[in-house]
Amino acid sequence: ERDGFEHYMLKEIHEQPSALERAVNGRVTAEGDVHLEDFPSGSFAGVDDVQFVACGTSYHAALYARQLLAERGVPAQVFSAGEYATTPAPVDENTLVVAVTQSGETADTLASVRQADAAGARTLAVTNVVGSTAARECDDALFIRAGPEIGVAATKTFSSQVAVLSLLVERLTEDITGSPGEDRAGLLRALDRLPGDVQQVIDQSGPAGLADRFRDREGHFFIGRGVGFPVALEGALKFKEITYEHAEGFAAGELKHGPLALVTPDTPVFAVFTGRHDEKTLHNVEEVQSRGATVVGVGSEATPEVAATVDDFLPIPDTHPAAAGVLANVQLQLVSYHVADLLGRSIDKPRNLAKSVTVE
Ligand code: M6R
C-alpha cells in the first residue's frame, strides 16, 4: 500500500505531480480562463472582505493565497482558526470566510466558520474531503482533489491547496477588482507546468545528500519573503514536526528585529528565493553568514547570484514566482524527510500529533 516507499510521507511527496494535475485539470480553459465548477465569473461579485481561517499547514497555504491577492491589489486577512474561534473578526453579508482545511474536520476551523455563518458571512470550504463536515456546513465547497493523505505531515495537500487557491485568487481578483490579475496568463502557464516542475525537483533528490549536516544542531531557521514567507513557516513546521529538532520560520525582514540574536555557526539557515525581491533576501543571507551560519538556498536554477552566495544550493526549475514557492517547499519537504529518516523518527505518526485535530 506504500507502493514500495518506506513511508507514506515519501509516497505522498512523490504523488504531488499527479495530485497537482488533478487540482488544475479542467479548471483552466484553452482560452486561458479560470473554470471553477460552481464558481463562474461573477460568483464573488459584491464580496468586499476576504477572511481566511485555517490551522497549521493549511494556515500557511492561506498565507500564500493572501500574498497572491495582495500582489493583485485585493486585501485579505488570514486568521489562525484557534484565535478566530475565540476572537472572531467582524463580518457582514459581503464577507467571504474561506476555511482552508485538508480534512474538513479541524475543530477550530469548524468553530470559526460556524461563528462566521451565524454572524451572516458567506462561507466557503477549500478542502480535500468530499462529504467532510466543512464541505457540508459551509455555503460552498471547492475541492483540492489531492487524494487520501495518510502521513500526519501534510505534504501533497499543501501543494494542491496552493494550486487551487491560486485559481480562486484569480476568480476573486476578477470579481472584486473588475479585471483579471495582470499576470494571469503567466500564473496559469506556471500552474500548467507545475506537475512537471515538481517531478523534476523530486528526481534531483538534492536534499538526501545534505541531511547529515542537520543533526545535533542548536536550531534551524527558515526565512523567505513574499510567498517565500509562508514557505519558510511551512518548512520550519515540517522540520519540527517530523525531526523533533528545533526549527523556526521568519519573514526574512524580521531577522534583524530579534531572531538574529540566535544565529550562530550552529544554526543552519534555509533561505527561500522565489525570483521576487531576491536581492533583499540575499542581504539577509549575508547577515547570517557573517555570524557564521551556513545557508542553504532554495531557488531558481536561473539565478547564479543566489547560487554563488549561499553555502549549499537546492535548485528549482525557473518559473513564475507564484509557483516557485510550491517548488521550494517540495525541496524543504525532502530536507525534513531525509533528516527525520536519518534520526530514525516515527515519520508517518510523529509523537503527540494526530492527522486531524477534532478537539479545540
Ligand atoms: O485538516 P486540516 O488542514 O484542517 O489540518 C490542519 C493542521 O492540523 C495540519 O495542517 C497540521 O498542521 C499538519 N500535521 C502539518 O503537517
Tab-separated table of C-alpha atoms and ligand atoms in Angstrom:
chain	number	residue	atom	x	y	z
A	1	GLU	CA	0.000	0.000	0.000
A	2	ARG	CA	3.001	2.243	0.348
A	3	ASP	CA	3.930	1.267	-3.218
A	4	GLY	CA	7.440	0.334	-2.174
A	5	PHE	CA	8.093	3.616	-0.353
A	6	GLU	CA	9.450	3.336	3.161
A	7	HIS	CA	6.944	5.868	4.480
A	8	TYR	CA	3.610	7.300	3.446
A	9	MET	CA	5.138	10.744	3.665
A	10	LEU	CA	7.683	9.910	0.965
A	11	LYS	CA	4.988	8.284	-1.146
A	12	GLU	CA	2.825	11.376	-0.785
A	13	ILE	CA	5.715	13.678	-1.671
A	14	HIS	CA	6.128	11.629	-4.847
A	15	GLU	CA	2.394	11.817	-5.558
A	16	GLN	CA	2.500	15.594	-5.863
A	17	PRO	CA	2.806	15.741	-9.660
A	18	SER	CA	-0.350	13.655	-10.141
A	19	ALA	CA	-2.201	15.427	-7.321
A	20	LEU	CA	-1.371	18.769	-8.930
A	21	GLU	CA	-2.587	17.518	-12.313
A	22	ARG	CA	-5.944	16.722	-10.716
A	23	ALA	CA	-6.062	20.030	-8.836
A	24	VAL	CA	-5.800	22.035	-12.037
A	25	ASN	CA	-7.307	19.600	-14.542
A	26	GLY	CA	-10.289	21.122	-16.353
A	27	ARG	CA	-10.035	24.300	-14.292
A	28	VAL	CA	-8.136	26.310	-16.891
A	29	THR	CA	-9.736	26.671	-20.320
A	30	ALA	CA	-7.931	26.606	-23.667
A	31	GLU	CA	-8.563	30.353	-23.865
A	32	GLY	CA	-6.663	30.852	-20.618
A	33	ASP	CA	-9.674	31.440	-18.387
A	34	VAL	CA	-10.290	30.029	-14.947
A	35	HIS	CA	-13.125	27.500	-14.842
A	36	LEU	CA	-14.015	26.673	-11.239
A	37	GLU	CA	-17.113	24.448	-11.395
A	38	ASP	CA	-19.599	26.121	-9.040
A	39	PHE	CA	-17.876	29.485	-9.272
A	40	PRO	CA	-18.236	31.043	-12.724
A	41	SER	CA	-17.103	34.583	-13.349
A	42	GLY	CA	-19.125	36.942	-11.147
A	43	SER	CA	-19.691	34.377	-8.357
A	44	PHE	CA	-17.957	36.610	-5.846
A	45	ALA	CA	-19.291	39.947	-7.074
A	46	GLY	CA	-20.206	42.053	-4.049
A	47	VAL	CA	-17.596	40.480	-1.768
A	48	ASP	CA	-15.676	43.303	-0.113
A	49	ASP	CA	-13.834	41.438	2.630
A	50	VAL	CA	-11.984	38.120	2.390
A	51	GLN	CA	-11.060	36.310	5.607
A	52	PHE	CA	-9.175	33.009	5.620
A	53	VAL	CA	-9.358	30.742	8.662
A	54	ALA	CA	-7.118	27.694	8.997
A	55	CYS	CA	-4.617	25.811	11.159
A	56	GLY	CA	-1.080	24.503	10.676
A	57	THR	CA	-0.075	23.751	7.128
A	58	SER	CA	-3.462	24.918	5.832
A	59	TYR	CA	-2.819	28.240	7.585
A	60	HIS	CA	0.400	28.526	5.596
A	61	ALA	CA	-1.457	27.793	2.343
A	62	ALA	CA	-3.902	30.576	3.293
A	63	LEU	CA	-0.993	32.983	3.919
A	64	TYR	CA	0.302	32.066	0.473
A	65	ALA	CA	-3.093	32.917	-1.051
A	66	ARG	CA	-3.239	36.198	0.837
A	67	GLN	CA	0.138	37.156	-0.601
A	68	LEU	CA	-1.089	36.426	-4.142
A	69	LEU	CA	-4.213	38.504	-3.512
A	70	ALA	CA	-2.166	41.382	-2.110
A	71	GLU	CA	0.070	41.327	-5.196
A	72	ARG	CA	-3.133	41.702	-7.250
A	73	GLY	CA	-4.419	44.607	-5.203
A	74	VAL	CA	-7.026	42.629	-3.248
A	75	PRO	CA	-6.778	42.910	0.535
A	76	ALA	CA	-7.471	39.796	2.576
A	77	GLN	CA	-6.870	38.667	6.142
A	78	VAL	CA	-5.674	35.322	7.438
A	79	PHE	CA	-6.589	34.112	10.899
A	80	SER	CA	-5.320	31.199	12.895
A	81	ALA	CA	-8.613	29.378	13.444
A	82	GLY	CA	-7.798	28.782	17.113
A	83	GLU	CA	-7.728	32.550	17.570
A	84	TYR	CA	-10.685	33.295	15.345
A	85	ALA	CA	-12.789	30.777	17.221
A	86	THR	CA	-12.387	32.819	20.397
A	87	THR	CA	-11.999	36.305	18.892
A	88	PRO	CA	-13.839	36.377	15.570
A	89	ALA	CA	-13.385	39.307	13.205
A	90	PRO	CA	-16.413	41.429	12.353
A	91	VAL	CA	-18.287	40.146	9.287
A	92	ASP	CA	-21.386	41.011	7.276
A	93	GLU	CA	-23.109	39.555	4.239
A	94	ASN	CA	-20.356	40.868	1.947
A	95	THR	CA	-17.658	38.999	3.855
A	96	LEU	CA	-16.324	35.782	2.369
A	97	VAL	CA	-14.866	33.488	5.025
A	98	VAL	CA	-12.699	30.806	3.439
A	99	ALA	CA	-11.961	27.766	5.606
A	100	VAL	CA	-8.826	26.061	4.323
A	101	THR	CA	-8.775	22.550	5.762
A	102	GLN	CA	-7.424	19.354	4.277
A	103	SER	CA	-9.549	17.089	6.432
A	104	GLY	CA	-12.568	19.353	6.729
A	105	GLU	CA	-12.793	18.212	10.364
A	106	THR	CA	-10.448	20.508	12.302
A	107	ALA	CA	-12.399	21.656	15.349
A	108	ASP	CA	-11.078	25.230	15.497
A	109	THR	CA	-11.678	25.758	11.795
A	110	LEU	CA	-15.222	24.417	12.064
A	111	ALA	CA	-15.905	26.578	15.126
A	112	SER	CA	-14.672	29.606	13.182
A	113	VAL	CA	-16.907	29.064	10.163
A	114	ARG	CA	-19.896	28.315	12.371
A	115	GLN	CA	-19.456	31.674	14.080
A	116	ALA	CA	-18.963	33.487	10.783
A	117	ASP	CA	-22.036	31.796	9.356
A	118	ALA	CA	-24.145	32.729	12.372
A	119	ALA	CA	-22.959	36.341	12.017
A	120	GLY	CA	-24.166	36.420	8.402
A	121	ALA	CA	-20.965	35.887	6.384
A	122	ARG	CA	-20.716	33.772	3.277
A	123	THR	CA	-18.605	30.672	3.923
A	124	LEU	CA	-16.507	28.585	1.559
A	125	ALA	CA	-14.613	25.381	2.395
A	126	VAL	CA	-11.427	24.626	0.471
A	127	THR	CA	-10.909	21.003	1.400
A	128	ASN	CA	-9.663	17.622	0.277
A	129	VAL	CA	-12.521	15.578	1.675
A	130	VAL	CA	-15.830	15.495	-0.143
A	131	GLY	CA	-18.513	14.884	2.459
A	132	SER	CA	-16.427	16.350	5.293
A	133	THR	CA	-18.118	18.497	7.921
A	134	ALA	CA	-16.592	21.678	6.459
A	135	ALA	CA	-17.788	20.786	2.965
A	136	ARG	CA	-21.290	20.080	4.266
A	137	GLU	CA	-21.645	23.028	6.598
A	138	CYS	CA	-20.154	25.824	4.501
A	139	ASP	CA	-22.304	27.568	1.900
A	140	ASP	CA	-19.963	26.325	-0.823
A	141	ALA	CA	-17.045	23.951	-1.244
A	142	LEU	CA	-14.059	23.822	-3.555
A	143	PHE	CA	-12.170	20.534	-3.627
A	144	ILE	CA	-8.412	20.194	-3.931
A	145	ARG	CA	-8.571	16.584	-5.241
A	146	ALA	CA	-5.236	15.548	-3.716
A	147	GLY	CA	-6.414	12.031	-2.872
A	148	PRO	CA	-6.097	10.471	0.599
A	149	GLU	CA	-3.170	11.670	2.708
A	150	ILE	CA	-2.153	9.148	5.371
A	151	GLY	CA	1.044	10.696	6.744
A	152	VAL	CA	0.344	13.061	9.631
A	153	ALA	CA	2.650	15.588	7.983
A	154	ALA	CA	0.728	17.398	5.269
A	155	THR	CA	2.718	17.384	2.022
A	156	LYS	CA	0.797	16.897	-1.200
A	157	THR	CA	-2.252	18.616	0.247
A	158	PHE	CA	-0.254	21.840	0.792
A	159	SER	CA	0.798	21.884	-2.860
A	160	SER	CA	-2.735	21.146	-4.042
A	161	GLN	CA	-4.217	23.757	-1.702
A	162	VAL	CA	-1.876	26.381	-3.106
A	163	ALA	CA	-2.693	25.400	-6.701
A	164	VAL	CA	-6.456	25.542	-6.128
A	165	LEU	CA	-6.222	28.701	-4.020
A	166	SER	CA	-4.238	30.310	-6.866
A	167	LEU	CA	-7.189	29.684	-9.173
A	168	LEU	CA	-9.570	31.018	-6.535
A	169	VAL	CA	-7.337	34.089	-6.197
A	170	GLU	CA	-7.710	34.721	-9.921
A	171	ARG	CA	-11.502	34.421	-9.689
A	172	LEU	CA	-11.647	36.691	-6.641
A	173	THR	CA	-9.364	39.269	-8.259
A	174	GLU	CA	-11.543	39.418	-11.338
A	175	ASP	CA	-14.794	39.605	-9.371
A	176	ILE	CA	-13.595	42.091	-6.756
A	177	THR	CA	-11.473	44.466	-8.874
A	178	GLY	CA	-13.403	44.080	-12.130
A	179	SER	CA	-10.393	42.917	-14.125
A	180	PRO	CA	-8.210	39.807	-14.208
A	181	GLY	CA	-4.866	39.826	-12.410
A	182	GLU	CA	-2.362	41.409	-14.765
A	183	ASP	CA	-0.069	38.393	-14.852
A	184	ARG	CA	-2.881	35.827	-15.052
A	185	ALA	CA	-1.510	34.236	-18.225
A	186	GLY	CA	1.910	33.774	-16.637
A	187	LEU	CA	0.460	32.303	-13.455
A	188	LEU	CA	-1.808	29.879	-15.342
A	189	ARG	CA	1.096	28.772	-17.535
A	190	ALA	CA	3.150	28.139	-14.407
A	191	LEU	CA	0.325	26.089	-12.840
A	192	ASP	CA	0.085	24.070	-16.025
A	193	ARG	CA	3.759	23.140	-15.907
A	194	LEU	CA	3.864	22.751	-12.111
A	195	PRO	CA	3.409	18.941	-12.091
A	196	GLY	CA	6.400	18.508	-14.417
A	197	ASP	CA	8.446	21.022	-12.456
A	198	VAL	CA	7.697	19.247	-9.156
A	199	GLN	CA	8.683	15.952	-10.771
A	200	GLN	CA	11.998	17.497	-11.740
A	201	VAL	CA	12.639	18.574	-8.131
A	202	ILE	CA	11.811	15.091	-6.860
A	203	ASP	CA	14.052	13.440	-9.457
A	204	GLN	CA	17.077	15.538	-8.447
A	205	SER	CA	16.756	14.345	-4.832
A	206	GLY	CA	19.239	17.021	-3.744
A	207	PRO	CA	18.342	17.078	-0.023
A	208	ALA	CA	19.204	13.399	0.529
A	209	GLY	CA	22.899	14.237	0.333
A	210	LEU	CA	22.670	17.182	2.722
A	211	ALA	CA	20.679	15.594	5.543
A	212	ASP	CA	23.675	14.523	7.593
A	213	ARG	CA	24.595	18.167	8.271
A	214	PHE	CA	21.383	18.879	10.116
A	215	ARG	CA	21.576	16.599	13.093
A	216	ASP	CA	22.549	17.709	16.556
A	217	ARG	CA	22.310	21.383	15.715
A	218	GLU	CA	21.134	24.038	18.121
A	219	GLY	CA	18.350	25.174	15.849
A	220	HIS	CA	17.274	25.522	12.234
A	221	PHE	CA	15.932	28.743	10.787
A	222	PHE	CA	13.878	29.235	7.664
A	223	ILE	CA	13.490	32.622	6.011
A	224	GLY	CA	11.696	33.970	2.947
A	225	ARG	CA	9.685	36.934	1.687
A	226	GLY	CA	6.529	37.238	-0.378
A	227	VAL	CA	5.186	33.717	-0.928
A	228	GLY	CA	8.580	32.592	0.355
A	229	PHE	CA	7.499	33.661	3.852
A	230	PRO	CA	4.683	31.098	4.260
A	231	VAL	CA	7.012	28.546	2.657
A	232	ALA	CA	9.617	29.355	5.326
A	233	LEU	CA	6.958	28.860	8.035
A	234	GLU	CA	5.871	25.600	6.430
A	235	GLY	CA	9.463	24.405	6.061
A	236	ALA	CA	10.028	25.007	9.779
A	237	LEU	CA	6.734	23.371	10.795
A	238	LYS	CA	7.501	20.232	8.799
A	239	PHE	CA	11.039	20.133	10.179
A	240	LYS	CA	9.985	20.339	13.834
A	241	GLU	CA	7.003	18.033	13.319
A	242	ILE	CA	8.923	15.071	11.966
A	243	THR	CA	12.559	15.537	13.084
A	244	TYR	CA	11.706	16.759	16.630
A	245	GLU	CA	14.549	19.237	16.240
A	246	HIS	CA	14.089	22.914	16.921
A	247	ALA	CA	13.114	24.931	13.868
A	248	GLU	CA	11.594	28.355	13.342
A	249	GLY	CA	10.424	30.254	10.310
A	250	PHE	CA	10.597	34.024	9.886
A	251	ALA	CA	9.839	36.677	7.339
A	252	ALA	CA	13.345	37.470	6.108
A	253	GLY	CA	12.862	41.127	7.007
A	254	GLU	CA	12.159	40.211	10.641
A	255	LEU	CA	15.586	38.682	11.229
A	256	LYS	CA	17.181	41.907	12.379
A	257	HIS	CA	14.312	42.554	14.785
A	258	GLY	CA	15.232	39.792	17.203
A	259	PRO	CA	15.885	36.332	15.743
A	260	LEU	CA	19.373	37.326	14.570
A	261	ALA	CA	20.470	37.126	18.209
A	262	LEU	CA	20.010	33.357	17.983
A	263	VAL	CA	22.102	32.894	14.851
A	264	THR	CA	25.446	31.131	15.403
A	265	PRO	CA	27.663	28.730	13.440
A	266	ASP	CA	25.434	26.010	14.944
A	267	THR	CA	22.149	27.254	13.446
A	268	PRO	CA	21.812	26.439	9.752
A	269	VAL	CA	19.546	28.824	7.846
A	270	PHE	CA	17.349	27.797	4.931
A	271	ALA	CA	16.575	30.723	2.646
A	272	VAL	CA	13.735	30.589	0.124
A	273	PHE	CA	14.101	32.516	-3.152
A	274	THR	CA	11.149	32.905	-5.495
A	275	GLY	CA	12.557	35.302	-8.090
A	276	ARG	CA	10.827	38.280	-6.489
A	277	HIS	CA	12.894	40.574	-4.235
A	278	ASP	CA	15.690	38.011	-4.163
A	279	GLU	CA	18.311	40.733	-3.740
A	280	LYS	CA	16.807	41.703	-0.379
A	281	THR	CA	16.818	38.119	0.823
A	282	LEU	CA	20.450	37.851	-0.302
A	283	HIS	CA	21.294	40.691	2.068
A	284	ASN	CA	19.691	38.719	4.879
A	285	VAL	CA	21.750	35.702	3.857
A	286	GLU	CA	24.932	37.755	4.125
A	287	GLU	CA	23.857	38.940	7.570
A	288	VAL	CA	23.529	35.416	8.912
A	289	GLN	CA	26.666	34.229	7.135
A	290	SER	CA	28.652	36.959	8.861
A	291	ARG	CA	27.511	35.403	12.169
A	292	GLY	CA	28.959	32.120	10.996
A	293	ALA	CA	25.718	30.387	9.958
A	294	THR	CA	25.687	28.078	6.963
A	295	VAL	CA	22.970	28.914	4.463
A	296	VAL	CA	21.071	26.503	2.269
A	297	GLY	CA	19.438	28.482	-0.522
A	298	VAL	CA	16.417	27.122	-2.354
A	299	GLY	CA	15.871	28.993	-5.584
A	300	SER	CA	15.713	29.009	-9.329
A	301	GLU	CA	18.500	27.332	-11.244
A	302	ALA	CA	18.494	30.515	-13.353
A	303	THR	CA	19.729	32.769	-10.541
A	304	PRO	CA	23.515	32.386	-10.425
A	305	GLU	CA	23.865	35.230	-7.901
A	306	VAL	CA	21.866	33.211	-5.360
A	307	ALA	CA	23.784	30.004	-6.043
A	308	ALA	CA	27.075	31.885	-5.757
A	309	THR	CA	26.268	33.429	-2.365
A	310	VAL	CA	24.704	30.569	-0.406
A	311	ASP	CA	26.748	27.713	1.027
A	312	ASP	CA	24.538	24.964	-0.419
A	313	PHE	CA	22.035	25.363	-3.192
A	314	LEU	CA	18.886	23.346	-3.816
A	315	PRO	CA	17.711	24.289	-7.316
A	316	ILE	CA	14.155	24.535	-8.577
A	317	PRO	CA	13.106	24.995	-12.208
A	318	ASP	CA	12.810	28.591	-13.358
A	319	THR	CA	9.136	29.578	-13.211
A	320	HIS	CA	6.662	32.280	-12.202
A	321	PRO	CA	7.346	33.486	-8.616
A	322	ALA	CA	3.825	32.466	-7.572
A	323	ALA	CA	4.607	28.826	-8.386
A	324	ALA	CA	8.235	28.947	-7.250
A	325	GLY	CA	7.114	28.782	-3.618
A	326	VAL	CA	5.483	25.395	-4.176
A	327	LEU	CA	8.662	24.047	-5.759
A	328	ALA	CA	10.854	25.415	-2.979
A	329	ASN	CA	8.509	23.815	-0.468
A	330	VAL	CA	8.973	20.403	-2.094
A	331	GLN	CA	12.731	20.743	-1.585
A	332	LEU	CA	12.125	21.603	2.084
A	333	GLN	CA	9.730	18.655	2.498
A	334	LEU	CA	12.536	16.411	1.262
A	335	VAL	CA	15.054	18.023	3.629
A	336	SER	CA	12.776	17.318	6.614
A	337	TYR	CA	12.031	13.814	5.433
A	338	HIS	CA	15.665	12.825	4.993
A	339	VAL	CA	16.784	14.352	8.304
A	340	ALA	CA	13.926	12.619	10.147
A	341	ASP	CA	14.772	9.350	8.421
A	342	LEU	CA	18.412	9.651	9.407
A	343	LEU	CA	17.361	10.287	13.015
A	344	GLY	CA	15.056	7.250	12.913
A	345	ARG	CA	11.936	9.240	13.761
A	346	SER	CA	8.391	7.981	13.526
A	347	ILE	CA	7.829	9.879	10.310
A	348	ASP	CA	4.252	8.948	9.470
A	349	LYS	CA	2.994	9.244	13.043
A	350	PRO	CA	5.064	11.839	14.881
A	351	ARG	CA	4.772	11.766	18.657
A	352	ASN	CA	1.920	13.747	20.245
A	353	LEU	CA	0.246	14.572	16.930
A	354	ALA	CA	-2.898	13.408	15.146
A	355	LYS	CA	-3.820	13.647	11.493
A	356	SER	CA	-6.943	15.509	12.247
A	357	VAL	CA	-7.383	17.651	15.322
A	358	THR	CA	-11.032	17.310	16.267
A	359	VAL	CA	-10.891	18.981	19.670
A	360	GLU	CA	-10.474	22.707	20.295
B	1	M6R	O1	-7.091	19.078	8.113
B	1	M6R	P1	-6.562	20.463	8.311
B	1	M6R	O2	-5.955	21.021	7.065
B	1	M6R	O3	-7.582	21.412	8.853
B	1	M6R	O4	-5.404	20.317	9.384
B	1	M6R	C1	-4.747	21.432	9.891
B	1	M6R	C2	-3.499	21.053	10.660
B	1	M6R	O5	-3.808	20.255	11.763
B	1	M6R	C3	-2.471	20.325	9.803
B	1	M6R	O6	-2.157	21.039	8.639
B	1	M6R	C4	-1.170	20.069	10.576
B	1	M6R	O7	-0.529	21.289	10.846
B	1	M6R	C5	-0.246	19.120	9.790
B	1	M6R	N1	0.023	17.930	10.556
B	1	M6R	C6	1.069	19.728	9.439
B	1	M6R	O8	1.870	18.840	8.714
